[in-house]
JSON list of C-alpha atoms in Angstrom, two decimals:
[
{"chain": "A", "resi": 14, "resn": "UNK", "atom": "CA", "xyz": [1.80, -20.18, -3.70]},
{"chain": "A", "resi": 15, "resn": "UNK", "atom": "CA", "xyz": [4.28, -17.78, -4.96]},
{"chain": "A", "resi": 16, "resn": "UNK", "atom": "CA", "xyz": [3.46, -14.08, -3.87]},
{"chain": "A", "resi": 17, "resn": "UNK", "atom": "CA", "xyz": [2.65, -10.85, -6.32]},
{"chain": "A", "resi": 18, "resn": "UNK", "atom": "CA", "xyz": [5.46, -10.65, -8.70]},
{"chain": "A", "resi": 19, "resn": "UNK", "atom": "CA", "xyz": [6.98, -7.34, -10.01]},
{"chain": "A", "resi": 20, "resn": "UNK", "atom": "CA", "xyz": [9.54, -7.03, -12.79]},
{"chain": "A", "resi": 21, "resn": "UNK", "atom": "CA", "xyz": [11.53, -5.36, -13.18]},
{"chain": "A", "resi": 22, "resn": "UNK", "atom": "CA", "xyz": [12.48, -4.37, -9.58]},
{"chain": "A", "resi": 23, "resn": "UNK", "atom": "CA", "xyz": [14.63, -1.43, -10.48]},
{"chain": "A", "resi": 24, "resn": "UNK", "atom": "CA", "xyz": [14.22, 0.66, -13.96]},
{"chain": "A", "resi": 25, "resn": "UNK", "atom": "CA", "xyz": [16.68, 3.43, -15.31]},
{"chain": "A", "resi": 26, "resn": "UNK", "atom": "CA", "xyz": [14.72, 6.00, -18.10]},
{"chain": "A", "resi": 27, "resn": "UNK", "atom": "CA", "xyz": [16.04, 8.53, -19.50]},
{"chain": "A", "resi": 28, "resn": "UNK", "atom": "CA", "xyz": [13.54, 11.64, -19.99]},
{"chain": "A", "resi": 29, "resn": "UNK", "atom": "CA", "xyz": [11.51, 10.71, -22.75]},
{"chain": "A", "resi": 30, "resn": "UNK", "atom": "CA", "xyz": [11.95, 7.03, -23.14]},
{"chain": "A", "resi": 31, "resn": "UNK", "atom": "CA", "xyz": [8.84, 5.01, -21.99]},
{"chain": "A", "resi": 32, "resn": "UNK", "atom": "CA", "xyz": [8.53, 2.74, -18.96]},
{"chain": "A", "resi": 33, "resn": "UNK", "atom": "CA", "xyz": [6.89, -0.27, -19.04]},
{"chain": "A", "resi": 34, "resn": "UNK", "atom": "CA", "xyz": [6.15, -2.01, -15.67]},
{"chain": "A", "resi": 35, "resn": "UNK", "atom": "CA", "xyz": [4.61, -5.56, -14.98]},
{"chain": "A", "resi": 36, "resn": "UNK", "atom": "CA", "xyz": [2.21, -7.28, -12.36]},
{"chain": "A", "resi": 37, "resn": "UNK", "atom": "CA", "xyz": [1.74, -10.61, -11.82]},
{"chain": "A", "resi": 38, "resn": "UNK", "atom": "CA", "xyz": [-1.18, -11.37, -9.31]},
{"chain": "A", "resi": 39, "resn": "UNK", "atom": "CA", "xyz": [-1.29, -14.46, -6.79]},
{"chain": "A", "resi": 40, "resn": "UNK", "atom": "CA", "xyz": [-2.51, -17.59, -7.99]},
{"chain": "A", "resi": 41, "resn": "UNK", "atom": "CA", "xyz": [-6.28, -17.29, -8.42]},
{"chain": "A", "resi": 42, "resn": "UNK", "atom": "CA", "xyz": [-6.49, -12.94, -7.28]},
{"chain": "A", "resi": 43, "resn": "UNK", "atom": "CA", "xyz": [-8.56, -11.22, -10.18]},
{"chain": "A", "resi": 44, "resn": "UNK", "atom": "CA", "xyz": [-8.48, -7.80, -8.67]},
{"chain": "A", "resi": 45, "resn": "UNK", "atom": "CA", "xyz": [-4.70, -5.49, -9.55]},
{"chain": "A", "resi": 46, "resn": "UNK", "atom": "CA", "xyz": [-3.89, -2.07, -8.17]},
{"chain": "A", "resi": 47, "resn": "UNK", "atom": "CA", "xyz": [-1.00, 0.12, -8.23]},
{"chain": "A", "resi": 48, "resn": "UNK", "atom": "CA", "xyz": [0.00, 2.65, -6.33]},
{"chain": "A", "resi": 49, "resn": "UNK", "atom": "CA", "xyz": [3.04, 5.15, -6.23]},
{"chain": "A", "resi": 50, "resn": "UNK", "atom": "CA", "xyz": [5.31, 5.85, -3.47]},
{"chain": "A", "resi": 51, "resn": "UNK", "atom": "CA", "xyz": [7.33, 9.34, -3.89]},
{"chain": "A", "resi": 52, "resn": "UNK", "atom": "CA", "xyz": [10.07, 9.46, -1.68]},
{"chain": "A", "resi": 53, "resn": "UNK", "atom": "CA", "xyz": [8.74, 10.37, 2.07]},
{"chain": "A", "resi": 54, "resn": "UNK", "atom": "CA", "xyz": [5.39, 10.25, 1.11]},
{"chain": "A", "resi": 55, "resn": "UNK", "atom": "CA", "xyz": [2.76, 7.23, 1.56]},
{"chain": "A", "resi": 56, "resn": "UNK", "atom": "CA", "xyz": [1.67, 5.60, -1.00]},
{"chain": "A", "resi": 57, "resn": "UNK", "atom": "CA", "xyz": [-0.97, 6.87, -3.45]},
{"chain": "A", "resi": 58, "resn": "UNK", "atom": "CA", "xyz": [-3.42, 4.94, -5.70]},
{"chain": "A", "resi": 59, "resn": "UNK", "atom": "CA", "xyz": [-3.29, 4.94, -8.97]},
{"chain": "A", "resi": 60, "resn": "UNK", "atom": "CA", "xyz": [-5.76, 2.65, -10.21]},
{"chain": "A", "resi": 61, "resn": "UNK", "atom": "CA", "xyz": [-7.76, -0.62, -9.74]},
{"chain": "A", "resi": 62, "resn": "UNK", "atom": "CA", "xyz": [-8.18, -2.81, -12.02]},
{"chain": "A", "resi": 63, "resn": "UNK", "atom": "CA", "xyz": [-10.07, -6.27, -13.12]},
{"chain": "A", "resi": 64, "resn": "UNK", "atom": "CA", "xyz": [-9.34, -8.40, -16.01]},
{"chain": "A", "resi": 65, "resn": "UNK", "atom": "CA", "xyz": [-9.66, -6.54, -19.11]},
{"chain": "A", "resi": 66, "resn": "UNK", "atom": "CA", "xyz": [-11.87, -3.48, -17.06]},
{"chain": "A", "resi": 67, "resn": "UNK", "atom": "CA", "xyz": [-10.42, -0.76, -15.66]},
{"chain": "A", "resi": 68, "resn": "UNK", "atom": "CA", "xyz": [-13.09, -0.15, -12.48]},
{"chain": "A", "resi": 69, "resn": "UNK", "atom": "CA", "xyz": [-11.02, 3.17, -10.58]},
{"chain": "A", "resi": 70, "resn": "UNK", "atom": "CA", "xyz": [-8.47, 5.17, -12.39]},
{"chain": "A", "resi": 71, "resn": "UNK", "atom": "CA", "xyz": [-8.63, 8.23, -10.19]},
{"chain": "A", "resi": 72, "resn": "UNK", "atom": "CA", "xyz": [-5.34, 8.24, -8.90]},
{"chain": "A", "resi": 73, "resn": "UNK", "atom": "CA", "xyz": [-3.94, 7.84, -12.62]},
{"chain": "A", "resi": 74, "resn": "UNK", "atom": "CA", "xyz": [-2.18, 11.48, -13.83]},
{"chain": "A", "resi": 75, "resn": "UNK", "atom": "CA", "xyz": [-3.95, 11.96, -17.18]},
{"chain": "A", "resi": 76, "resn": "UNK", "atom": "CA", "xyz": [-1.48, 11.81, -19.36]},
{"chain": "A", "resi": 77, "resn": "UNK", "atom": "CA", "xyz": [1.68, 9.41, -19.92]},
{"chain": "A", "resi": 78, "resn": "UNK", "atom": "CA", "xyz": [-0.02, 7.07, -17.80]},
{"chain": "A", "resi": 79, "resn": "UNK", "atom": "CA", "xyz": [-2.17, 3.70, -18.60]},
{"chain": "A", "resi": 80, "resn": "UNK", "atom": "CA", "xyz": [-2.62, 0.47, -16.95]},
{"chain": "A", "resi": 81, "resn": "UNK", "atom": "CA", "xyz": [-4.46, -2.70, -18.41]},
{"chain": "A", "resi": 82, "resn": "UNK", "atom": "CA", "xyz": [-4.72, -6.32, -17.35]},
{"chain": "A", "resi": 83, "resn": "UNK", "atom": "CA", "xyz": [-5.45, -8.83, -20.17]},
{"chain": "A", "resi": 84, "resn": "UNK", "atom": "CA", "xyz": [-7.04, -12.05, -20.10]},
{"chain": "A", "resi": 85, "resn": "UNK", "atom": "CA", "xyz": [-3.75, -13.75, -20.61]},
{"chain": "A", "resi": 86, "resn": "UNK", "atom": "CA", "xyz": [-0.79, -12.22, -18.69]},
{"chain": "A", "resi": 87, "resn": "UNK", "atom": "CA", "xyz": [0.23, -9.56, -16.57]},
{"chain": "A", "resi": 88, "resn": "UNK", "atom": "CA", "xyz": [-0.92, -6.24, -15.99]},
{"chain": "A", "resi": 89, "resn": "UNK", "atom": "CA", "xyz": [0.99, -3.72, -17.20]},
{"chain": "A", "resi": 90, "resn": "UNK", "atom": "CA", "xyz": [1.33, -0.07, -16.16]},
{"chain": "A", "resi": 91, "resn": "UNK", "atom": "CA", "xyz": [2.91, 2.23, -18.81]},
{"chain": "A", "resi": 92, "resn": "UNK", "atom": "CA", "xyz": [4.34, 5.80, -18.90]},
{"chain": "A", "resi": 93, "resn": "UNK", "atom": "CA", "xyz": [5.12, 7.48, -21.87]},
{"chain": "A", "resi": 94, "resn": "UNK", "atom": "CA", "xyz": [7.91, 10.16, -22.04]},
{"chain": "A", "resi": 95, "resn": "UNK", "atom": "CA", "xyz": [8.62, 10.06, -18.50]},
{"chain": "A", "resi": 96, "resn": "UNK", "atom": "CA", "xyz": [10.18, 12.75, -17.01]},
{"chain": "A", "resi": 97, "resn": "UNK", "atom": "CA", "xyz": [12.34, 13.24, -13.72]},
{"chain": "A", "resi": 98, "resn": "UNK", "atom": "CA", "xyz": [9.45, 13.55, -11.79]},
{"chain": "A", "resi": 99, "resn": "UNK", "atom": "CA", "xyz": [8.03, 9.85, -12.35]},
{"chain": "A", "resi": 100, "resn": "UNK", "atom": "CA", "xyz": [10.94, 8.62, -10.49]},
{"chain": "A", "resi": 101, "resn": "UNK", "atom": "CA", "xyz": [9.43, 6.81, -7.77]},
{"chain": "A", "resi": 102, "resn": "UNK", "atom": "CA", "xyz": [8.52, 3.39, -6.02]},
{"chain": "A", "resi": 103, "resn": "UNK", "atom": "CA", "xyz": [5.34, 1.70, -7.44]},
{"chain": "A", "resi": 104, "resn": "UNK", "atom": "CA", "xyz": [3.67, -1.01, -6.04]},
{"chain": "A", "resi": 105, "resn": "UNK", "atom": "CA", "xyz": [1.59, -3.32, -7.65]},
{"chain": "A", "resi": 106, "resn": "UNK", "atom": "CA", "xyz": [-1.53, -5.14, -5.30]},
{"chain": "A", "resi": 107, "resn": "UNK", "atom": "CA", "xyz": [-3.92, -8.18, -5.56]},
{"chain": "A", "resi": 108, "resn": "UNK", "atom": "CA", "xyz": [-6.66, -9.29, -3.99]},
{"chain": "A", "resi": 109, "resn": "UNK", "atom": "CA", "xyz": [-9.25, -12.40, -4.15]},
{"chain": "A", "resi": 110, "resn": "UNK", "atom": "CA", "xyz": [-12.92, -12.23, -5.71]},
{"chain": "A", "resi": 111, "resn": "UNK", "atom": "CA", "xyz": [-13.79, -13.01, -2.56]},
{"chain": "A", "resi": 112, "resn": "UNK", "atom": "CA", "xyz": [-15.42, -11.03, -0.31]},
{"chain": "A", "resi": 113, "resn": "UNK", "atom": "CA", "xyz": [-14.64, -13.11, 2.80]},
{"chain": "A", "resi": 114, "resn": "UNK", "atom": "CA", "xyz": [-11.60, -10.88, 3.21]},
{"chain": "A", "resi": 115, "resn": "UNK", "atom": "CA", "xyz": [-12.67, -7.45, 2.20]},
{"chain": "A", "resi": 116, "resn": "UNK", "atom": "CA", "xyz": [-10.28, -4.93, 0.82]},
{"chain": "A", "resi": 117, "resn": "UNK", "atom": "CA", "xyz": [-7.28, -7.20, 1.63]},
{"chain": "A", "resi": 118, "resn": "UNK", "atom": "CA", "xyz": [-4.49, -6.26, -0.48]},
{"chain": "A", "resi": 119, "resn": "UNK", "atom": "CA", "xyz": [-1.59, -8.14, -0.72]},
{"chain": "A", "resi": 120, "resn": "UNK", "atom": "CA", "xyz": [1.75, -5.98, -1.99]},
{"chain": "A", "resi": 121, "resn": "UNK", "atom": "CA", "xyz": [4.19, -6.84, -4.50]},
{"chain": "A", "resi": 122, "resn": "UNK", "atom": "CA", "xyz": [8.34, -5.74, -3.96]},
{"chain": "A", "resi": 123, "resn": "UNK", "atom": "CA", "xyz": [7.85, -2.79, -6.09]},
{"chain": "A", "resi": 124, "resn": "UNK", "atom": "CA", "xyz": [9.22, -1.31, -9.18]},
{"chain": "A", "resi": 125, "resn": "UNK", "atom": "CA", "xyz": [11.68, 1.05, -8.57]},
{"chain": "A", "resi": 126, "resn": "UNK", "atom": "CA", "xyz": [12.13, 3.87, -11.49]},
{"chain": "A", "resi": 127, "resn": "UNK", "atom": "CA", "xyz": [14.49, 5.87, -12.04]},
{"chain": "A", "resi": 128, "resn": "UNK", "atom": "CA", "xyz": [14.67, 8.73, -14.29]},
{"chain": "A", "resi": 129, "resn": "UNK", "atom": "CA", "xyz": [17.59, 10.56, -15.32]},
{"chain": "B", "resi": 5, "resn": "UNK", "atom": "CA", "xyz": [-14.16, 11.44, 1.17]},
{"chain": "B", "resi": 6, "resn": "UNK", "atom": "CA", "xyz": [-11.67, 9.64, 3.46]},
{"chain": "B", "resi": 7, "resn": "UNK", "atom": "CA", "xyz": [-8.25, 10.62, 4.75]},
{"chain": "B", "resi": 8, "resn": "UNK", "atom": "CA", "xyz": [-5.00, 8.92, 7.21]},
{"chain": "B", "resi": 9, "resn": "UNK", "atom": "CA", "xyz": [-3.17, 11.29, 9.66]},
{"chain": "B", "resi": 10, "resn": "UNK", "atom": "CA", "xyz": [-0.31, 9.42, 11.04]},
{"chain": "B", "resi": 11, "resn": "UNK", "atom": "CA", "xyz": [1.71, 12.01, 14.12]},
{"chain": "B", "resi": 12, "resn": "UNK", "atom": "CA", "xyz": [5.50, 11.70, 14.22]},
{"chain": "B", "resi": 13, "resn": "UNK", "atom": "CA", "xyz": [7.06, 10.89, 10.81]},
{"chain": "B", "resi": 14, "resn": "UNK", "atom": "CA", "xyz": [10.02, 9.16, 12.97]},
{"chain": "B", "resi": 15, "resn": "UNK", "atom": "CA", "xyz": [9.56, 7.56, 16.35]},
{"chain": "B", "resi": 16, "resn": "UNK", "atom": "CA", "xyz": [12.63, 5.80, 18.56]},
{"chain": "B", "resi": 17, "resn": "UNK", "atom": "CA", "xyz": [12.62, 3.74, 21.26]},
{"chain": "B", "resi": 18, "resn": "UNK", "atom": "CA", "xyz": [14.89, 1.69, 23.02]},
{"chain": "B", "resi": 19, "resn": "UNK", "atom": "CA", "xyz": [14.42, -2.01, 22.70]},
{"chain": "B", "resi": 20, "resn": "UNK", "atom": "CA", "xyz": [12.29, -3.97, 25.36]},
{"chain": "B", "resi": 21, "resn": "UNK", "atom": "CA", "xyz": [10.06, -0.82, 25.28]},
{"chain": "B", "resi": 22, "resn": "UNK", "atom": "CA", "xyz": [6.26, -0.11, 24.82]},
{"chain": "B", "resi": 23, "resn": "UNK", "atom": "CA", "xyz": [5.60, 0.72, 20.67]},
{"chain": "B", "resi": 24, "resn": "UNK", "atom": "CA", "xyz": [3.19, 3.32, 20.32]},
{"chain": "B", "resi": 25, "resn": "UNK", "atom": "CA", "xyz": [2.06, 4.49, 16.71]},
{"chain": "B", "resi": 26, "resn": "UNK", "atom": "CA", "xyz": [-0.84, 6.99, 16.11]},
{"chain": "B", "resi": 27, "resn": "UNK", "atom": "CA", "xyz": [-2.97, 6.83, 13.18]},
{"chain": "B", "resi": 28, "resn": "UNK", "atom": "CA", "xyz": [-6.32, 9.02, 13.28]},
{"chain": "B", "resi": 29, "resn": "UNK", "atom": "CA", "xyz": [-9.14, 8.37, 10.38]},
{"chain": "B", "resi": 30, "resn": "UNK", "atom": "CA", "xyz": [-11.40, 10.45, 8.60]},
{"chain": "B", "resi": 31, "resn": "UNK", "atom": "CA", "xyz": [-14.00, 8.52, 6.80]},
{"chain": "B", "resi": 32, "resn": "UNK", "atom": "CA", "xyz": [-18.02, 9.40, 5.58]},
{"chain": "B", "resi": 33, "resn": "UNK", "atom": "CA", "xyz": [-18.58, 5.64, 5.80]},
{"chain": "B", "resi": 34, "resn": "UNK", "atom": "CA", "xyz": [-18.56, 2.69, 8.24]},
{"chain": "B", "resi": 35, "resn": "UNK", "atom": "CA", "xyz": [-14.17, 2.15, 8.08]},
{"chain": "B", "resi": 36, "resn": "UNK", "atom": "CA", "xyz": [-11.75, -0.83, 7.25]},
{"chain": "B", "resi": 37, "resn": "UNK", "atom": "CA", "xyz": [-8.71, 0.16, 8.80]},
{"chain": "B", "resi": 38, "resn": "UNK", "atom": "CA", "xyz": [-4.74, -1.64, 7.97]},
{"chain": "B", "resi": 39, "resn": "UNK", "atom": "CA", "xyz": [-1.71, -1.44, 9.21]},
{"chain": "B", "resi": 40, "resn": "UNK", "atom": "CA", "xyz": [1.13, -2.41, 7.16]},
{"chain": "B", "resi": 41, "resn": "UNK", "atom": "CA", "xyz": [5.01, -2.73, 7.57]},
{"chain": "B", "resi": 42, "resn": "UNK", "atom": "CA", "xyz": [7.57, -1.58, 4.75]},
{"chain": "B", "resi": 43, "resn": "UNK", "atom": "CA", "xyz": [10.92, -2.82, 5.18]},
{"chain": "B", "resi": 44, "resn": "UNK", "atom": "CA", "xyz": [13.90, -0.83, 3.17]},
{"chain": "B", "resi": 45, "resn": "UNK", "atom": "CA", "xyz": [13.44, -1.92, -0.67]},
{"chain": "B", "resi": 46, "resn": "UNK", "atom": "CA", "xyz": [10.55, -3.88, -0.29]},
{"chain": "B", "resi": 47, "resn": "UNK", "atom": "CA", "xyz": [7.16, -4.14, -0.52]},
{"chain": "B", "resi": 48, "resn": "UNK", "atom": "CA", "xyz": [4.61, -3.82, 2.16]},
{"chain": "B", "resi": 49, "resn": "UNK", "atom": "CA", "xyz": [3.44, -6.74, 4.62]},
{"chain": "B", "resi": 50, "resn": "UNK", "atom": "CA", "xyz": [0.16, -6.79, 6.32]},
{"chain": "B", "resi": 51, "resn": "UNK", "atom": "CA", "xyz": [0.33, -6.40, 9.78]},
{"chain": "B", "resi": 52, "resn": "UNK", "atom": "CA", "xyz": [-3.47, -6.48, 10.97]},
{"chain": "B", "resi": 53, "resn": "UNK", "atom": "CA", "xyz": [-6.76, -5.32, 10.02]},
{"chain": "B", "resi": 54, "resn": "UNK", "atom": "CA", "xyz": [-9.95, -3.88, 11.27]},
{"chain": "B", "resi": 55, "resn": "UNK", "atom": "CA", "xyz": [-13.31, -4.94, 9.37]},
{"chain": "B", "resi": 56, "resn": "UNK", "atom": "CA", "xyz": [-15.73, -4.25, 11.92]},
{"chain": "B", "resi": 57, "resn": "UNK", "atom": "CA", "xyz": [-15.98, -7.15, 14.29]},
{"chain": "B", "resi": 58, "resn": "UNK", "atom": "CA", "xyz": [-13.65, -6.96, 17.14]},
{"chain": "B", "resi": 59, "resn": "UNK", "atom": "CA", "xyz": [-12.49, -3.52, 18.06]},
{"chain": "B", "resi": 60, "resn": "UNK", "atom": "CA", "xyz": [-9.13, -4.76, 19.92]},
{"chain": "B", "resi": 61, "resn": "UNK", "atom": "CA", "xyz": [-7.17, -6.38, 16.85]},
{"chain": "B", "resi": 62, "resn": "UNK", "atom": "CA", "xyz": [-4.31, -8.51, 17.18]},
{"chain": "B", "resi": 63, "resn": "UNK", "atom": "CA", "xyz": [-1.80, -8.96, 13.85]},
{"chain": "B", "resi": 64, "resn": "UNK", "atom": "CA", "xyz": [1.65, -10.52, 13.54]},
{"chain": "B", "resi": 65, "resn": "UNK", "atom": "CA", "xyz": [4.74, -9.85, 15.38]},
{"chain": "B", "resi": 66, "resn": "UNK", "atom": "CA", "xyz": [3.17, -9.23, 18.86]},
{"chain": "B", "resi": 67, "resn": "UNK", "atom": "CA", "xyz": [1.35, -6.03, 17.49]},
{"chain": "B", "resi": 68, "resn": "UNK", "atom": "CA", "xyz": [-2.07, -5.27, 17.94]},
{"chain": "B", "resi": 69, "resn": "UNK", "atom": "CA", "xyz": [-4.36, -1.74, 17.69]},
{"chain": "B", "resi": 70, "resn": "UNK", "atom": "CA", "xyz": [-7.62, -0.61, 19.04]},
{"chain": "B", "resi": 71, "resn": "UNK", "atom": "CA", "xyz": [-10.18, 0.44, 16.94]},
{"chain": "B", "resi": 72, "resn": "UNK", "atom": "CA", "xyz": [-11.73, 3.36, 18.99]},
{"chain": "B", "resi": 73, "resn": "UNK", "atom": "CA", "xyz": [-14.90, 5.12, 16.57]},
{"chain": "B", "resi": 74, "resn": "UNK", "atom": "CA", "xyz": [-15.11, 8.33, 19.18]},
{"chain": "B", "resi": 75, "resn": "UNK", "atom": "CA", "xyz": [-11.65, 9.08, 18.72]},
{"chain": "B", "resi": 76, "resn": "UNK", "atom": "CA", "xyz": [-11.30, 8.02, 15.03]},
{"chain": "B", "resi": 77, "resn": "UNK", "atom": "CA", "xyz": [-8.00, 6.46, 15.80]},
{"chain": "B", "resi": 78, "resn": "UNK", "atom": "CA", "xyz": [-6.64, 3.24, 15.41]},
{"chain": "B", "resi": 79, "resn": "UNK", "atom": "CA", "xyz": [-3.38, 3.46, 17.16]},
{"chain": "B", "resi": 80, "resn": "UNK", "atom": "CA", "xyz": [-0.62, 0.41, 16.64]},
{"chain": "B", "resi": 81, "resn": "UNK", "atom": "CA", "xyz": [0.80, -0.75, 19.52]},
{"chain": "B", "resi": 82, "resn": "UNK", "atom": "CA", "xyz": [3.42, -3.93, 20.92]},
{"chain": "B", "resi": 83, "resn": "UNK", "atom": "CA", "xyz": [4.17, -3.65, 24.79]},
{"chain": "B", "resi": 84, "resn": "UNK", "atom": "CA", "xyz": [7.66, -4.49, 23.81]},
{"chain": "B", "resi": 85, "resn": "UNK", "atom": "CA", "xyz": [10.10, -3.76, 20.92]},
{"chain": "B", "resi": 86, "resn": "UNK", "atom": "CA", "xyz": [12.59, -5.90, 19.31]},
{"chain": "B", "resi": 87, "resn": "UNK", "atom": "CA", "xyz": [15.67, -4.66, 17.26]},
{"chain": "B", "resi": 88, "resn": "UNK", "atom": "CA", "xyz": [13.86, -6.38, 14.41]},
{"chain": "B", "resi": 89, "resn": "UNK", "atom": "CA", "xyz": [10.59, -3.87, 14.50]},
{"chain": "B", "resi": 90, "resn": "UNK", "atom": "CA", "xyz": [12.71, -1.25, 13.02]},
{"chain": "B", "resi": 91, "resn": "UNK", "atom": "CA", "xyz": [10.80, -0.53, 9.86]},
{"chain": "B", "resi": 92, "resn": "UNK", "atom": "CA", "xyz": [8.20, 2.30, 8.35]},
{"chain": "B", "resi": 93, "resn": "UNK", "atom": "CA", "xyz": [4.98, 1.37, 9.37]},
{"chain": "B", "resi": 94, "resn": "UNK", "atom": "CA", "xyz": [1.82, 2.63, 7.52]},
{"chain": "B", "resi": 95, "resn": "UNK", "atom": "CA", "xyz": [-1.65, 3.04, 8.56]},
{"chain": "B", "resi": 96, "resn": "UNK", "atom": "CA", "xyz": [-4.53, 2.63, 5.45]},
{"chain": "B", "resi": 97, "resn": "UNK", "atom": "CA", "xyz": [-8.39, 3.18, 5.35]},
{"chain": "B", "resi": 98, "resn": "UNK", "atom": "CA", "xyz": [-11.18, 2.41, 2.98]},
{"chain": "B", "resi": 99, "resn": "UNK", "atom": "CA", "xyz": [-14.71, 2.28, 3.20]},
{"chain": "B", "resi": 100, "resn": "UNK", "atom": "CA", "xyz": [-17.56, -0.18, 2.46]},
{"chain": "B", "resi": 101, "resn": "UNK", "atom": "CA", "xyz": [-19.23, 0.93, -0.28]},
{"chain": "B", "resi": 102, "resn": "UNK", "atom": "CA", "xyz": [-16.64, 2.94, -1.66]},
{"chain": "B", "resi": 103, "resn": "UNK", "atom": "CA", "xyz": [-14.28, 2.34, -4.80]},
{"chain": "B", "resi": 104, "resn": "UNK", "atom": "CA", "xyz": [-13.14, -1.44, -3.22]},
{"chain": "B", "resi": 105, "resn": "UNK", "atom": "CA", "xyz": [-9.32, -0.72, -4.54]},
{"chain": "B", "resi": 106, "resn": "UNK", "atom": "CA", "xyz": [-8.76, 2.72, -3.30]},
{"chain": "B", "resi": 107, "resn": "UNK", "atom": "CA", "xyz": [-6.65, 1.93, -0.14]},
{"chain": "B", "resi": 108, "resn": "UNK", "atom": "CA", "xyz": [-5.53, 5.76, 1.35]},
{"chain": "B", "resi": 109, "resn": "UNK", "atom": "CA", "xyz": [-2.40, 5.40, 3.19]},
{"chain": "B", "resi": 110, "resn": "UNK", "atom": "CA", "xyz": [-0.93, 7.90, 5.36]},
{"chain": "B", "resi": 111, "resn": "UNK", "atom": "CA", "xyz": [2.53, 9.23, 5.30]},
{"chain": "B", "resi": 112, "resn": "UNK", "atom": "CA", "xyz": [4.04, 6.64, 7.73]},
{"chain": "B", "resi": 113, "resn": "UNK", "atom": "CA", "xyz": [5.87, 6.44, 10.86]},
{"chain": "B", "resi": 114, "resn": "UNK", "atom": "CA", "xyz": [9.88, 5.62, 10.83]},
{"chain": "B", "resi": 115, "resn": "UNK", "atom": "CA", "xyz": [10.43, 3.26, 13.69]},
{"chain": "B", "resi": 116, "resn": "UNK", "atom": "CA", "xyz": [13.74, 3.05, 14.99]},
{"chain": "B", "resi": 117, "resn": "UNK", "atom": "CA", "xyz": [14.68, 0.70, 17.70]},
{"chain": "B", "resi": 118, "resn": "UNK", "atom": "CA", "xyz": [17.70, 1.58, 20.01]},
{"chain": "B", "resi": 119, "resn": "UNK", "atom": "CA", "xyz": [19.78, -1.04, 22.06]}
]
């Protein structure tokens, strides 16, 4: 059972250019999250999200940024005209409808963007 | 509202030592606590986790932390390091009944493991 996929795993931008990243979920998880790591700094959600719903986007700046995960395919986070700032780590999460295992996430590599 | 405080942004010890990481909690509901490991350049691994049955919790590795309510901590411990423990290690809390996805992480501890 191959793990949470990320691709790709490193991204050069230059300011202004968009940045699309991509999520693959385990075999069989419904629930996505992502979450950015700045450099010496935890990580911070971004959103959570469920096939075609977006349930939390409180971590999400509010602009440049969206997320979705459709029926078919991976979930997709996207910033528009990113600027040096975005540079960063972000991690992509899944977890099981099941609530046997509450709040279990279970972390992708990472994206790692780069901005210049 | 919940939060993570994690004290000392870089421990060391020498290998064969006790591994002590803090982690104190803040949290208006009943917690779920993590630890998790980050190695350089990758994601993170799940260590353990606390989900309210037993308050001693032992993960992978040889690590294990107590889930102590009147101190609000959940401090990671392993009575003896390995040269391969060297890693950032972060502590993460949500709460039942809150927004399911929003794991808060603190800032994380650097371990470094000396010979």
């Amino acid at each position: 059972n191959a793990g949470v996929m990320q691709n790709p795993r490193h991204l050069v931008r230059r300011r202004g250019q968009e940045a699309r990243l991509r999520c693959s979920p385990m075999k069989g998880h419904s629930h996505v999250y992502w979450y950015r790591q700045l450099p010496e700094e935890g990580l911070k959600f971004m959103v959570y999200l469920q096939k075609e719903n977006i349930i939390d986007e409180s971590g999400m700046p509010k602009e440049r940024f969206s997320a979705e995960f459709p029926k078919e395919g991976p979930s997709i986070l996207r910033i528009q005209q990113v600027v040096r700032g975005d540079s960063a780590a972000y991690f992509c999460a899944s977890s099981p409808e099941s609530r046997q295992d509450p709040y279990e996430q279970y972390f992708g590599p990472g994206t790692r963007l780069t901005v210049t | 509202a919940q939060s993570v405080t994690q004290l000392g942004s870089h421990v060391s010890v020498s290998e064969g030592a006790l591994v002590l990481l803090r982690c104190n909690y803040s949290s208006s509901v009943p917690p779920y606590l993590f630890w998790y490991v980050q190695y350089p350049n990758q994601g993170l691994q799940l260590l353990l986790k606390y989900t309210s049955a037993a308050t001693l919790v032992k993960g992978i590795n040889g690590f294990e932390a107590e889930f102590k309510k009147s101190e609000t901590s959940f401090h990671l411990t392993k009575p003896s390091a390995h040269m391969s423990d060297a890693a950032e290690y972060f502590c993460a809390v949500t709460g039942y009944g809150g927004s399911q996805g929003n794991l808060i992480f603190g800032k994380g501890t650097k371990l470094s493991v000396k010979p």
